[in-house]
């Protein structure tokens, strides 16, 4: 058992070391406040969270099965979206090679020096400002996300890559194309199971409105105090996620946090706020977060299936739980809440009853 005096010294030492991105430097005041007050022997104990296997759905049944198989598969997708808000899929159309290449590329991209990643002009042909790290609005460690990310609008996934990164665009391009059509397919199935044969998603969720987010979670010296990504729901219709073998993704099920067991072959699908509103609370946009560890870095890639800013989100059934809102209004409200409160409020802001 480490004495808490020794632990404190070690932590102080670790937190004063250089890191990329420079969390220690930028958030020094937050660390100093927390270390002195909170790191006691009790806090050294890691909170145990049960590990679970998400519902696993084989998508080959949609293309190769008979009518019964196809229907069964669609029902499983709808049921998991209602009961879990999360599920994983295999035979999704993205080869293991592409998934491995994505992981390898991410390592190379994030390894570039911090100054290059934050450069004002374009980096790797992604728009300026696509690189993000930490949480600029955090006022305490609990509001800090110990991660860095590239937010890449699908339109930026260029066909003329910069020298040295020629295979990058082709790999991301293949990944993006396949996940885009998978997202469309899943959205249509989810609409159909609510009784809607809808062209809504084809009309409103175009490549120009969707984006990829490549995440890197560096090892963190105080994993019990800082999240990799703080608890949130996604502000889109649905998200398609690929995580590496490290693990760290957790979600709320039956009022408890549980961790998702990594499955390198699977893609994780989660329902976002917009689908919860569109389905009038039938499908669930569930809180999730990423926890850090002190030993290894972790990578993931998320594809956010979003409509254009002018799209009006209204429920497909009456009486509607939420008032109508445009995606622009929703994003602005989320940004305002994050600025003012440190985290997003999300759908509760748009409840009919609260008007
Ligand atoms: C500080 C925050 C920004 C964020 C919402 C949050 O409260 C916590 C996580 C952030 C995140 C991560 C994934 C998505 O990019 C995002 C749009 C989301 O839904 O949760 C962002 C939020 C944001 O930037 O609005
Ligand atoms: O990295 C992960 O596993 C989750 C990422 C996530 O939730 C997000 O980018 O919205
Ligand atoms: Fe998320």
mmCIF file of C-alpha atoms and ligand atoms in Angstrom:
data_model
loop_
_atom_site.group_PDB
_atom_site.id
_atom_site.type_symbol
_atom_site.label_atom_id
_atom_site.label_comp_id
_atom_site.label_asym_id
_atom_site.label_seq_id
_atom_site.Cartn_x
_atom_site.Cartn_y
_atom_site.Cartn_z
ATOM 1 C CA UNK A 1 0.000 0.000 0.000
ATOM 2 C CA UNK A 2 1.435 3.371 -1.018
ATOM 3 C CA UNK A 3 1.526 5.968 1.758
ATOM 4 C CA UNK A 4 -0.558 8.985 0.785
ATOM 5 C CA UNK A 5 2.366 11.406 1.336
ATOM 6 C CA UNK A 6 4.448 9.477 -1.185
ATOM 7 C CA UNK A 7 1.532 9.293 -3.594
ATOM 8 C CA UNK A 8 1.011 13.028 -3.375
ATOM 9 C CA UNK A 9 4.662 13.656 -4.178
ATOM 10 C CA UNK A 10 4.594 11.223 -7.115
ATOM 11 C CA UNK A 11 1.466 12.813 -8.512
ATOM 12 C CA UNK A 12 2.863 16.300 -8.187
ATOM 13 C CA UNK A 13 5.953 15.135 -10.007
ATOM 14 C CA UNK A 14 3.932 13.480 -12.790
ATOM 15 C CA UNK A 15 1.680 16.487 -13.148
ATOM 16 C CA UNK A 16 4.627 18.830 -13.517
ATOM 17 C CA UNK A 17 6.022 16.800 -16.419
ATOM 18 C CA UNK A 18 5.634 17.842 -20.047
ATOM 19 C CA UNK A 19 2.859 16.126 -21.941
ATOM 20 C CA UNK A 20 1.314 16.402 -25.374
ATOM 21 C CA UNK A 21 -1.235 17.984 -25.335
ATOM 22 C CA UNK A 22 0.033 20.149 -22.420
ATOM 23 C CA UNK A 23 -2.731 19.361 -19.881
ATOM 24 C CA UNK A 24 -0.436 19.894 -16.899
ATOM 25 C CA UNK A 25 0.505 23.404 -17.927
ATOM 26 C CA UNK A 26 -2.921 24.564 -19.097
ATOM 27 C CA UNK A 27 -4.949 23.159 -16.187
ATOM 28 C CA UNK A 28 -2.353 23.592 -13.414
ATOM 29 C CA UNK A 29 -4.675 25.542 -11.101
ATOM 30 C CA UNK A 30 -7.378 22.867 -11.350
ATOM 31 C CA UNK A 31 -4.853 20.113 -10.570
ATOM 32 C CA UNK A 32 -3.350 21.975 -7.619
ATOM 33 C CA UNK A 33 -6.800 22.546 -6.083
ATOM 34 C CA UNK A 34 -7.815 18.902 -6.462
ATOM 35 C CA UNK A 35 -4.591 17.211 -5.422
ATOM 36 C CA UNK A 36 -4.246 18.969 -2.092
ATOM 37 C CA UNK A 37 -7.895 18.511 -1.136
ATOM 38 C CA UNK A 38 -8.985 15.223 -2.594
ATOM 39 C CA UNK A 39 -6.192 12.696 -3.033
ATOM 40 C CA UNK A 40 -6.562 10.772 0.197
ATOM 41 C CA UNK A 41 -6.175 6.998 0.656
ATOM 42 C CA UNK A 42 -9.952 6.632 0.030
ATOM 43 C CA UNK A 43 -9.635 8.245 -3.401
ATOM 44 C CA UNK A 44 -6.808 5.918 -4.337
ATOM 45 C CA UNK A 45 -9.280 3.067 -4.590
ATOM 46 C CA UNK A 46 -10.565 2.578 -8.106
ATOM 47 C CA UNK A 47 -14.357 2.507 -8.313
ATOM 48 C CA UNK A 48 -15.306 -0.857 -9.812
ATOM 49 C CA UNK A 49 -17.749 -0.777 -12.685
ATOM 50 C CA UNK A 50 -19.273 -3.993 -14.024
ATOM 51 C CA UNK A 51 -18.296 -4.969 -17.571
ATOM 52 C CA UNK A 52 -21.008 -5.964 -20.033
ATOM 53 C CA UNK A 53 -21.431 -7.186 -23.578
ATOM 54 C CA UNK A 54 -23.712 -4.910 -25.530
ATOM 55 C CA UNK A 55 -26.445 -6.559 -27.632
ATOM 56 C CA UNK A 56 -24.572 -7.926 -30.667
ATOM 57 C CA UNK A 57 -26.392 -7.802 -33.996
ATOM 58 C CA UNK A 58 -25.236 -9.593 -37.149
ATOM 59 C CA UNK A 59 -26.049 -7.293 -40.062
ATOM 60 C CA UNK A 60 -25.426 -9.962 -42.719
ATOM 61 C CA UNK A 61 -28.994 -11.070 -41.963
ATOM 62 C CA UNK A 62 -30.269 -7.879 -43.626
ATOM 63 C CA UNK A 63 -28.725 -8.774 -46.982
ATOM 64 C CA UNK A 64 -28.548 -12.535 -47.081
ATOM 65 C CA UNK A 65 -31.374 -13.769 -44.925
ATOM 66 C CA UNK A 66 -34.961 -14.546 -45.919
ATOM 67 C CA UNK A 67 -37.822 -12.185 -45.052
ATOM 68 C CA UNK A 68 -38.090 -13.622 -41.510
ATOM 69 C CA UNK A 69 -34.364 -13.178 -40.865
ATOM 70 C CA UNK A 70 -34.463 -9.576 -42.130
ATOM 71 C CA UNK A 71 -37.457 -8.716 -39.961
ATOM 72 C CA UNK A 72 -35.844 -10.395 -36.925
ATOM 73 C CA UNK A 73 -32.700 -8.352 -37.426
ATOM 74 C CA UNK A 74 -34.636 -5.070 -37.763
ATOM 75 C CA UNK A 75 -36.607 -5.865 -34.610
ATOM 76 C CA UNK A 76 -33.390 -6.491 -32.673
ATOM 77 C CA UNK A 77 -32.045 -3.114 -33.805
ATOM 78 C CA UNK A 78 -35.219 -1.333 -32.693
ATOM 79 C CA UNK A 79 -35.414 -3.227 -29.397
ATOM 80 C CA UNK A 80 -31.775 -2.496 -28.475
ATOM 81 C CA UNK A 81 -32.339 1.195 -29.326
ATOM 82 C CA UNK A 82 -35.304 1.267 -26.939
ATOM 83 C CA UNK A 83 -33.855 -0.753 -24.104
ATOM 84 C CA UNK A 84 -30.171 0.166 -24.234
ATOM 85 C CA UNK A 85 -29.779 3.125 -26.607
ATOM 86 C CA UNK A 86 -26.579 1.240 -27.538
ATOM 87 C CA UNK A 87 -25.747 -1.926 -29.481
ATOM 88 C CA UNK A 88 -22.897 -3.345 -31.511
ATOM 89 C CA UNK A 89 -22.932 -4.707 -35.035
ATOM 90 C CA UNK A 90 -20.754 -7.187 -36.915
ATOM 91 C CA UNK A 91 -20.662 -7.874 -40.673
ATOM 92 C CA UNK A 92 -21.141 -4.138 -41.090
ATOM 93 C CA UNK A 93 -19.236 -3.825 -44.387
ATOM 94 C CA UNK A 94 -15.971 -2.332 -43.047
ATOM 95 C CA UNK A 95 -13.078 -4.744 -43.327
ATOM 96 C CA UNK A 96 -10.768 -5.480 -40.386
ATOM 97 C CA UNK A 97 -7.915 -4.134 -42.548
ATOM 98 C CA UNK A 98 -9.548 -0.702 -42.828
ATOM 99 C CA UNK A 99 -10.250 -0.653 -39.074
ATOM 100 C CA UNK A 100 -6.621 -1.555 -38.339
ATOM 101 C CA UNK A 101 -5.344 1.043 -40.813
ATOM 102 C CA UNK A 102 -7.534 3.699 -39.175
ATOM 103 C CA UNK A 103 -5.972 2.892 -35.803
ATOM 104 C CA UNK A 104 -2.471 3.014 -37.261
ATOM 105 C CA UNK A 105 -3.133 6.320 -39.068
ATOM 106 C CA UNK A 106 -4.546 7.893 -35.920
ATOM 107 C CA UNK A 107 -1.370 7.061 -34.062
ATOM 108 C CA UNK A 108 0.676 8.828 -36.752
ATOM 109 C CA UNK A 109 -1.606 11.858 -36.964
ATOM 110 C CA UNK A 110 -1.745 12.460 -33.207
ATOM 111 C CA UNK A 111 2.024 11.895 -32.839
ATOM 112 C CA UNK A 112 2.695 15.111 -34.797
ATOM 113 C CA UNK A 113 4.027 17.866 -32.513
ATOM 114 C CA UNK A 114 1.408 19.939 -30.665
ATOM 115 C CA UNK A 115 2.327 23.147 -32.591
ATOM 116 C CA UNK A 116 1.634 21.414 -35.865
ATOM 117 C CA UNK A 117 -1.721 20.050 -34.712
ATOM 118 C CA UNK A 118 -2.845 23.462 -33.466
ATOM 119 C CA UNK A 119 -1.563 25.365 -36.534
ATOM 120 C CA UNK A 120 -3.955 28.092 -37.649
ATOM 121 C CA UNK A 121 -3.958 27.015 -41.270
ATOM 122 C CA UNK A 122 -4.905 23.603 -42.551
ATOM 123 C CA UNK A 123 -3.304 20.501 -41.071
ATOM 124 C CA UNK A 124 -3.513 17.352 -43.189
ATOM 125 C CA UNK A 125 -6.079 19.190 -45.321
ATOM 126 C CA UNK A 126 -8.575 19.301 -42.420
ATOM 127 C CA UNK A 127 -10.079 22.762 -41.864
ATOM 128 C CA UNK A 128 -8.430 25.066 -39.357
ATOM 129 C CA UNK A 129 -9.942 24.535 -35.919
ATOM 130 C CA UNK A 130 -10.632 20.845 -36.433
ATOM 131 C CA UNK A 131 -8.120 19.975 -33.687
ATOM 132 C CA UNK A 132 -9.493 20.121 -30.119
ATOM 133 C CA UNK A 133 -8.093 19.086 -26.762
ATOM 134 C CA UNK A 134 -9.105 19.297 -23.090
ATOM 135 C CA UNK A 135 -12.116 21.409 -22.132
ATOM 136 C CA UNK A 136 -11.456 25.162 -22.316
ATOM 137 C CA UNK A 137 -14.612 25.893 -20.262
ATOM 138 C CA UNK A 138 -13.731 23.558 -17.339
ATOM 139 C CA UNK A 139 -13.804 25.125 -13.887
ATOM 140 C CA UNK A 140 -13.003 21.898 -11.981
ATOM 141 C CA UNK A 141 -11.259 18.636 -12.862
ATOM 142 C CA UNK A 142 -14.580 16.808 -13.172
ATOM 143 C CA UNK A 143 -15.384 19.032 -16.183
ATOM 144 C CA UNK A 144 -12.098 18.345 -17.936
ATOM 145 C CA UNK A 145 -11.875 15.761 -20.714
ATOM 146 C CA UNK A 146 -8.385 14.237 -20.831
ATOM 147 C CA UNK A 147 -8.369 13.729 -24.590
ATOM 148 C CA UNK A 148 -7.569 15.289 -27.929
ATOM 149 C CA UNK A 149 -9.609 15.000 -31.109
ATOM 150 C CA UNK A 150 -9.919 15.933 -34.740
ATOM 151 C CA UNK A 151 -13.455 16.942 -35.722
ATOM 152 C CA UNK A 152 -13.535 16.372 -39.459
ATOM 153 C CA UNK A 153 -16.535 17.427 -41.568
ATOM 154 C CA UNK A 154 -17.059 14.680 -44.149
ATOM 155 C CA UNK A 155 -16.555 17.180 -46.954
ATOM 156 C CA UNK A 156 -12.984 17.771 -45.728
ATOM 157 C CA UNK A 157 -12.019 14.195 -46.358
ATOM 158 C CA UNK A 158 -10.031 15.158 -49.355
ATOM 159 C CA UNK A 159 -8.879 13.148 -52.302
ATOM 160 C CA UNK A 160 -5.621 15.113 -52.590
ATOM 161 C CA UNK A 161 -3.716 14.239 -49.423
ATOM 162 C CA UNK A 162 -0.570 16.001 -48.203
ATOM 163 C CA UNK A 163 2.815 14.412 -48.862
ATOM 164 C CA UNK A 164 3.637 11.557 -46.512
ATOM 165 C CA UNK A 165 -0.009 10.976 -45.610
ATOM 166 C CA UNK A 166 -1.290 9.746 -48.969
ATOM 167 C CA UNK A 167 -2.874 6.579 -47.606
ATOM 168 C CA UNK A 168 -4.565 8.544 -44.799
ATOM 169 C CA UNK A 169 -7.274 10.105 -46.955
ATOM 170 C CA UNK A 170 -7.985 6.887 -48.746
ATOM 171 C CA UNK A 171 -8.385 4.976 -45.456
ATOM 172 C CA UNK A 172 -10.541 7.644 -43.794
ATOM 173 C CA UNK A 173 -12.438 8.039 -47.068
ATOM 174 C CA UNK A 174 -13.307 4.348 -47.253
ATOM 175 C CA UNK A 175 -14.271 4.296 -43.591
ATOM 176 C CA UNK A 176 -16.450 7.417 -43.958
ATOM 177 C CA UNK A 177 -18.225 6.202 -47.101
ATOM 178 C CA UNK A 178 -19.147 2.875 -45.558
ATOM 179 C CA UNK A 179 -20.257 4.259 -42.183
ATOM 180 C CA UNK A 180 -22.332 6.938 -43.969
ATOM 181 C CA UNK A 181 -24.394 4.373 -45.807
ATOM 182 C CA UNK A 182 -24.614 2.197 -42.689
ATOM 183 C CA UNK A 183 -25.983 5.186 -40.740
ATOM 184 C CA UNK A 184 -28.614 5.839 -43.447
ATOM 185 C CA UNK A 185 -29.642 2.181 -43.421
ATOM 186 C CA UNK A 186 -29.944 2.027 -39.616
ATOM 187 C CA UNK A 187 -31.889 5.317 -39.483
ATOM 188 C CA UNK A 188 -34.354 4.016 -42.077
ATOM 189 C CA UNK A 189 -34.840 0.761 -40.167
ATOM 190 C CA UNK A 190 -35.441 2.664 -36.926
ATOM 191 C CA UNK A 191 -37.973 4.947 -38.679
ATOM 192 C CA UNK A 192 -39.701 1.957 -40.311
ATOM 193 C CA UNK A 193 -40.116 0.253 -36.934
ATOM 194 C CA UNK A 194 -41.952 3.362 -35.732
ATOM 195 C CA UNK A 195 -44.304 3.007 -38.699
ATOM 196 C CA UNK A 196 -42.581 5.501 -41.026
ATOM 197 C CA UNK A 197 -41.261 4.738 -44.480
ATOM 198 C CA UNK A 198 -39.234 7.892 -44.428
ATOM 199 C CA UNK A 199 -36.983 9.748 -46.885
ATOM 200 C CA UNK A 200 -36.341 12.313 -44.134
ATOM 201 C CA UNK A 201 -32.786 11.089 -43.460
ATOM 202 C CA UNK A 202 -31.794 10.907 -47.137
ATOM 203 C CA UNK A 203 -32.994 14.479 -47.582
ATOM 204 C CA UNK A 204 -31.577 16.039 -44.421
ATOM 205 C CA UNK A 205 -28.492 14.060 -43.314
ATOM 206 C CA UNK A 206 -26.031 14.624 -46.151
ATOM 207 C CA UNK A 207 -22.256 14.125 -46.117
ATOM 208 C CA UNK A 208 -21.977 17.893 -45.868
ATOM 209 C CA UNK A 209 -23.702 17.857 -42.474
ATOM 210 C CA UNK A 210 -22.106 14.772 -40.876
ATOM 211 C CA UNK A 211 -18.651 14.535 -39.325
ATOM 212 C CA UNK A 212 -16.014 12.160 -38.037
ATOM 213 C CA UNK A 213 -14.274 12.635 -34.722
ATOM 214 C CA UNK A 214 -10.957 10.873 -34.177
ATOM 215 C CA UNK A 215 -10.237 10.647 -30.454
ATOM 216 C CA UNK A 216 -7.012 9.987 -28.575
ATOM 217 C CA UNK A 217 -6.980 9.458 -24.822
ATOM 218 C CA UNK A 218 -3.421 9.799 -23.450
ATOM 219 C CA UNK A 219 -2.503 7.944 -20.234
ATOM 220 C CA UNK A 220 -3.577 10.040 -17.253
ATOM 221 C CA UNK A 221 -1.692 10.155 -13.908
ATOM 222 C CA UNK A 222 -4.896 10.645 -11.871
ATOM 223 C CA UNK A 223 -7.509 8.399 -13.567
ATOM 224 C CA UNK A 224 -9.822 8.402 -10.547
ATOM 225 C CA UNK A 225 -10.195 12.198 -10.808
ATOM 226 C CA UNK A 226 -10.339 12.936 -14.536
ATOM 227 C CA UNK A 227 -12.516 11.532 -17.332
ATOM 228 C CA UNK A 228 -11.186 10.862 -20.820
ATOM 229 C CA UNK A 229 -14.476 12.282 -22.062
ATOM 230 C CA UNK A 230 -16.935 13.608 -19.537
ATOM 231 C CA UNK A 231 -20.453 12.134 -19.274
ATOM 232 C CA UNK A 232 -22.654 13.271 -22.158
ATOM 233 C CA UNK A 233 -25.285 12.268 -24.659
ATOM 234 C CA UNK A 234 -24.562 12.800 -28.362
ATOM 235 C CA UNK A 235 -26.318 15.705 -30.088
ATOM 236 C CA UNK A 236 -26.988 13.835 -33.352
ATOM 237 C CA UNK A 237 -29.420 11.213 -34.715
ATOM 238 C CA UNK A 238 -27.034 8.342 -34.187
ATOM 239 C CA UNK A 239 -23.335 7.686 -33.722
ATOM 240 C CA UNK A 240 -21.201 4.892 -35.129
ATOM 241 C CA UNK A 241 -18.108 4.253 -33.046
ATOM 242 C CA UNK A 242 -15.027 2.100 -33.361
ATOM 243 C CA UNK A 243 -12.882 1.705 -30.246
ATOM 244 C CA UNK A 244 -9.555 -0.089 -29.913
ATOM 245 C CA UNK A 245 -8.821 -2.954 -27.493
ATOM 246 C CA UNK A 246 -7.965 -0.773 -24.489
ATOM 247 C CA UNK A 247 -11.497 -0.202 -23.161
ATOM 248 C CA UNK A 248 -12.787 2.749 -21.160
ATOM 249 C CA UNK A 249 -16.213 3.436 -22.683
ATOM 250 C CA UNK A 250 -18.977 3.329 -20.077
ATOM 251 C CA UNK A 251 -22.719 3.905 -20.346
ATOM 252 C CA UNK A 252 -25.727 4.135 -18.069
ATOM 253 C CA UNK A 253 -28.005 1.075 -17.994
ATOM 254 C CA UNK A 254 -30.778 0.747 -15.411
ATOM 255 C CA UNK A 255 -29.382 3.760 -13.519
ATOM 256 C CA UNK A 256 -25.921 2.189 -13.180
ATOM 257 C CA UNK A 257 -22.652 2.855 -15.018
ATOM 258 C CA UNK A 258 -21.390 -0.212 -16.862
ATOM 259 C CA UNK A 259 -18.309 -0.599 -19.039
ATOM 260 C CA UNK A 260 -18.377 -1.880 -22.570
ATOM 261 C CA UNK A 261 -16.161 -4.846 -23.317
ATOM 262 C CA UNK A 262 -14.092 -3.995 -26.432
ATOM 263 C CA UNK A 263 -14.793 -6.124 -29.511
ATOM 264 C CA UNK A 264 -12.306 -5.181 -32.251
ATOM 265 C CA UNK A 265 -14.516 -6.558 -35.039
ATOM 266 C CA UNK A 266 -17.636 -4.703 -34.007
ATOM 267 C CA UNK A 267 -18.879 -1.171 -34.480
ATOM 268 C CA UNK A 268 -20.831 0.386 -31.635
ATOM 269 C CA UNK A 269 -24.020 2.230 -32.491
ATOM 270 C CA UNK A 270 -25.668 4.685 -30.122
ATOM 271 C CA UNK A 271 -28.838 6.701 -30.397
ATOM 272 C CA UNK A 272 -28.383 10.474 -30.151
ATOM 273 C CA UNK A 273 -30.648 13.222 -28.782
ATOM 274 C CA UNK A 274 -32.261 13.953 -32.155
ATOM 275 C CA UNK A 275 -33.535 10.382 -32.586
ATOM 276 C CA UNK A 276 -34.869 10.384 -29.038
ATOM 277 C CA UNK A 277 -36.838 13.573 -29.855
ATOM 278 C CA UNK A 278 -37.912 12.340 -33.320
ATOM 279 C CA UNK A 279 -39.139 9.030 -31.848
ATOM 280 C CA UNK A 280 -40.919 10.833 -28.985
ATOM 281 C CA UNK A 281 -38.783 9.075 -26.337
ATOM 282 C CA UNK A 282 -39.129 5.559 -27.810
ATOM 283 C CA UNK A 283 -35.416 5.304 -28.678
ATOM 284 C CA UNK A 284 -33.051 6.361 -25.895
ATOM 285 C CA UNK A 285 -30.127 8.754 -26.069
ATOM 286 C CA UNK A 286 -28.096 7.423 -23.169
ATOM 287 C CA UNK A 287 -25.385 9.102 -21.072
ATOM 288 C CA UNK A 288 -21.937 7.720 -21.733
ATOM 289 C CA UNK A 289 -18.374 8.664 -20.814
ATOM 290 C CA UNK A 290 -14.807 7.495 -21.235
ATOM 291 C CA UNK A 291 -12.621 6.720 -18.235
ATOM 292 C CA UNK A 292 -8.851 7.119 -18.378
ATOM 293 C CA UNK A 293 -6.074 4.824 -17.256
ATOM 294 C CA UNK A 294 -2.523 5.622 -16.185
ATOM 295 C CA UNK A 295 -0.746 3.170 -18.471
ATOM 296 C CA UNK A 296 -1.803 3.118 -22.109
ATOM 297 C CA UNK A 297 -3.200 5.510 -24.676
ATOM 298 C CA UNK A 298 -6.562 4.700 -26.252
ATOM 299 C CA UNK A 299 -7.980 5.567 -29.678
ATOM 300 C CA UNK A 300 -11.511 5.672 -31.053
ATOM 301 C CA UNK A 301 -13.305 7.060 -34.093
ATOM 302 C CA UNK A 302 -16.879 8.319 -33.993
ATOM 303 C CA UNK A 303 -19.130 9.145 -36.936
ATOM 304 C CA UNK A 304 -21.917 11.597 -36.078
ATOM 305 C CA UNK A 305 -25.022 11.326 -38.257
ATOM 306 C CA UNK A 306 -26.384 14.891 -38.234
ATOM 307 C CA UNK A 307 -28.910 16.873 -40.297
ATOM 308 C CA UNK A 308 -28.357 20.337 -41.794
ATOM 309 C CA UNK A 309 -28.674 23.222 -39.321
ATOM 310 C CA UNK A 310 -32.025 24.299 -40.825
ATOM 311 C CA UNK A 311 -33.665 20.899 -40.315
ATOM 312 C CA UNK A 312 -36.623 21.052 -37.964
ATOM 313 C CA UNK A 313 -36.813 18.141 -35.544
ATOM 314 C CA UNK A 314 -40.332 17.174 -34.593
ATOM 315 C CA UNK A 315 -41.739 14.037 -33.112
ATOM 316 C CA UNK A 316 -43.192 11.396 -35.434
ATOM 317 C CA UNK A 317 -46.051 10.800 -32.941
ATOM 318 C CA UNK A 318 -48.457 13.087 -31.087
ATOM 319 C CA UNK A 319 -48.770 14.278 -28.359
ATOM 320 C CA UNK A 320 -45.184 15.331 -28.617
ATOM 321 C CA UNK A 321 -42.904 15.239 -25.565
ATOM 322 C CA UNK A 322 -40.606 17.923 -27.011
ATOM 323 C CA UNK A 323 -41.393 21.141 -28.806
ATOM 324 C CA UNK A 324 -40.214 21.529 -32.403
ATOM 325 C CA UNK A 325 -36.687 22.866 -32.740
ATOM 326 C CA UNK A 326 -34.145 23.332 -35.479
ATOM 327 C CA UNK A 327 -30.800 21.588 -35.252
ATOM 328 C CA UNK A 328 -29.190 25.070 -35.280
ATOM 329 C CA UNK A 329 -31.213 26.059 -32.206
ATOM 330 C CA UNK A 330 -30.255 22.802 -30.462
ATOM 331 C CA UNK A 331 -26.502 23.180 -31.122
ATOM 332 C CA UNK A 332 -26.556 26.823 -30.027
ATOM 333 C CA UNK A 333 -28.328 25.915 -26.779
ATOM 334 C CA UNK A 334 -25.813 23.116 -26.097
ATOM 335 C CA UNK A 335 -22.881 25.456 -26.735
ATOM 336 C CA UNK A 336 -24.396 28.148 -24.523
ATOM 337 C CA UNK A 337 -24.928 25.650 -21.674
ATOM 338 C CA UNK A 338 -21.407 24.252 -22.002
ATOM 339 C CA UNK A 339 -20.014 27.817 -21.864
ATOM 340 C CA UNK A 340 -22.109 28.866 -18.883
ATOM 341 C CA UNK A 341 -22.456 25.650 -16.873
ATOM 342 C CA UNK A 342 -19.507 23.507 -17.964
ATOM 343 C CA UNK A 343 -21.709 20.747 -19.406
ATOM 344 C CA UNK A 344 -24.695 20.367 -21.673
ATOM 345 C CA UNK A 345 -28.330 20.117 -20.531
ATOM 346 C CA UNK A 346 -29.614 18.744 -23.851
ATOM 347 C CA UNK A 347 -33.176 17.534 -24.440
ATOM 348 C CA UNK A 348 -34.740 18.507 -21.064
ATOM 349 C CA UNK A 349 -34.428 22.136 -22.273
ATOM 350 C CA UNK A 350 -36.920 21.341 -25.053
ATOM 351 C CA UNK A 351 -39.663 19.550 -23.093
ATOM 352 C CA UNK A 352 -43.182 20.801 -23.978
ATOM 353 C CA UNK A 353 -44.099 20.809 -20.287
ATOM 354 C CA UNK A 354 -41.297 23.195 -19.367
ATOM 355 C CA UNK A 355 -42.693 25.942 -21.658
HETATM 356 C C1 LIG B 1 -18.220 19.914 -22.671
HETATM 357 C C2 LIG B 1 -18.945 19.225 -23.542
HETATM 358 C C3 LIG B 1 -18.824 19.378 -25.053
HETATM 359 C C4 LIG B 1 -19.668 18.231 -25.539
HETATM 360 C C5 LIG B 1 -20.759 18.131 -24.505
HETATM 361 C C6 LIG B 1 -19.977 18.187 -23.211
HETATM 362 O O1 LIG B 1 -20.776 18.514 -22.080
HETATM 363 C C7 LIG B 1 -19.319 16.822 -22.974
HETATM 364 C C8 LIG B 1 -18.772 16.180 -24.220
HETATM 365 C C9 LIG B 1 -18.794 16.952 -25.521
HETATM 366 C C10 LIG B 1 -19.281 16.164 -26.732
HETATM 367 C C11 LIG B 1 -18.309 15.098 -27.213
HETATM 368 C C12 LIG B 1 -18.869 14.435 -28.433
HETATM 369 C C13 LIG B 1 -19.521 15.341 -29.443
HETATM 370 O O2 LIG B 1 -18.540 15.926 -30.251
HETATM 371 C C14 LIG B 1 -20.357 16.460 -28.782
HETATM 372 C C15 LIG B 1 -21.015 17.310 -29.857
HETATM 373 C C16 LIG B 1 -21.275 15.823 -27.823
HETATM 374 O O3 LIG B 1 -22.394 15.516 -28.034
HETATM 375 O O4 LIG B 1 -20.611 15.648 -26.582
HETATM 376 C C17 LIG B 1 -19.540 17.209 -27.767
HETATM 377 C C18 LIG B 1 -20.245 18.311 -26.976
HETATM 378 C C19 LIG B 1 -20.203 19.623 -27.679
HETATM 379 O O5 LIG B 1 -19.132 20.069 -28.124
HETATM 380 O O6 LIG B 1 -21.269 20.178 -27.799
HETATM 381 O O1 LIG B 2 -14.176 7.183 -27.330
HETATM 382 C C1 LIG B 2 -15.243 6.652 -27.079
HETATM 383 O O2 LIG B 2 -15.359 5.447 -26.818
HETATM 384 C C2 LIG B 2 -16.520 7.476 -27.032
HETATM 385 C C3 LIG B 2 -16.434 8.761 -27.783
HETATM 386 C C4 LIG B 2 -17.694 9.553 -27.684
HETATM 387 O O3 LIG B 2 -18.570 9.284 -26.896
HETATM 388 C C5 LIG B 2 -17.872 10.720 -28.555
HETATM 389 O O4 LIG B 2 -16.909 11.090 -29.304
HETATM 390 O O5 LIG B 2 -18.985 11.280 -28.525
HETATM 391 FE FE1 LIG B 3 -20.418 10.373 -27.344
#
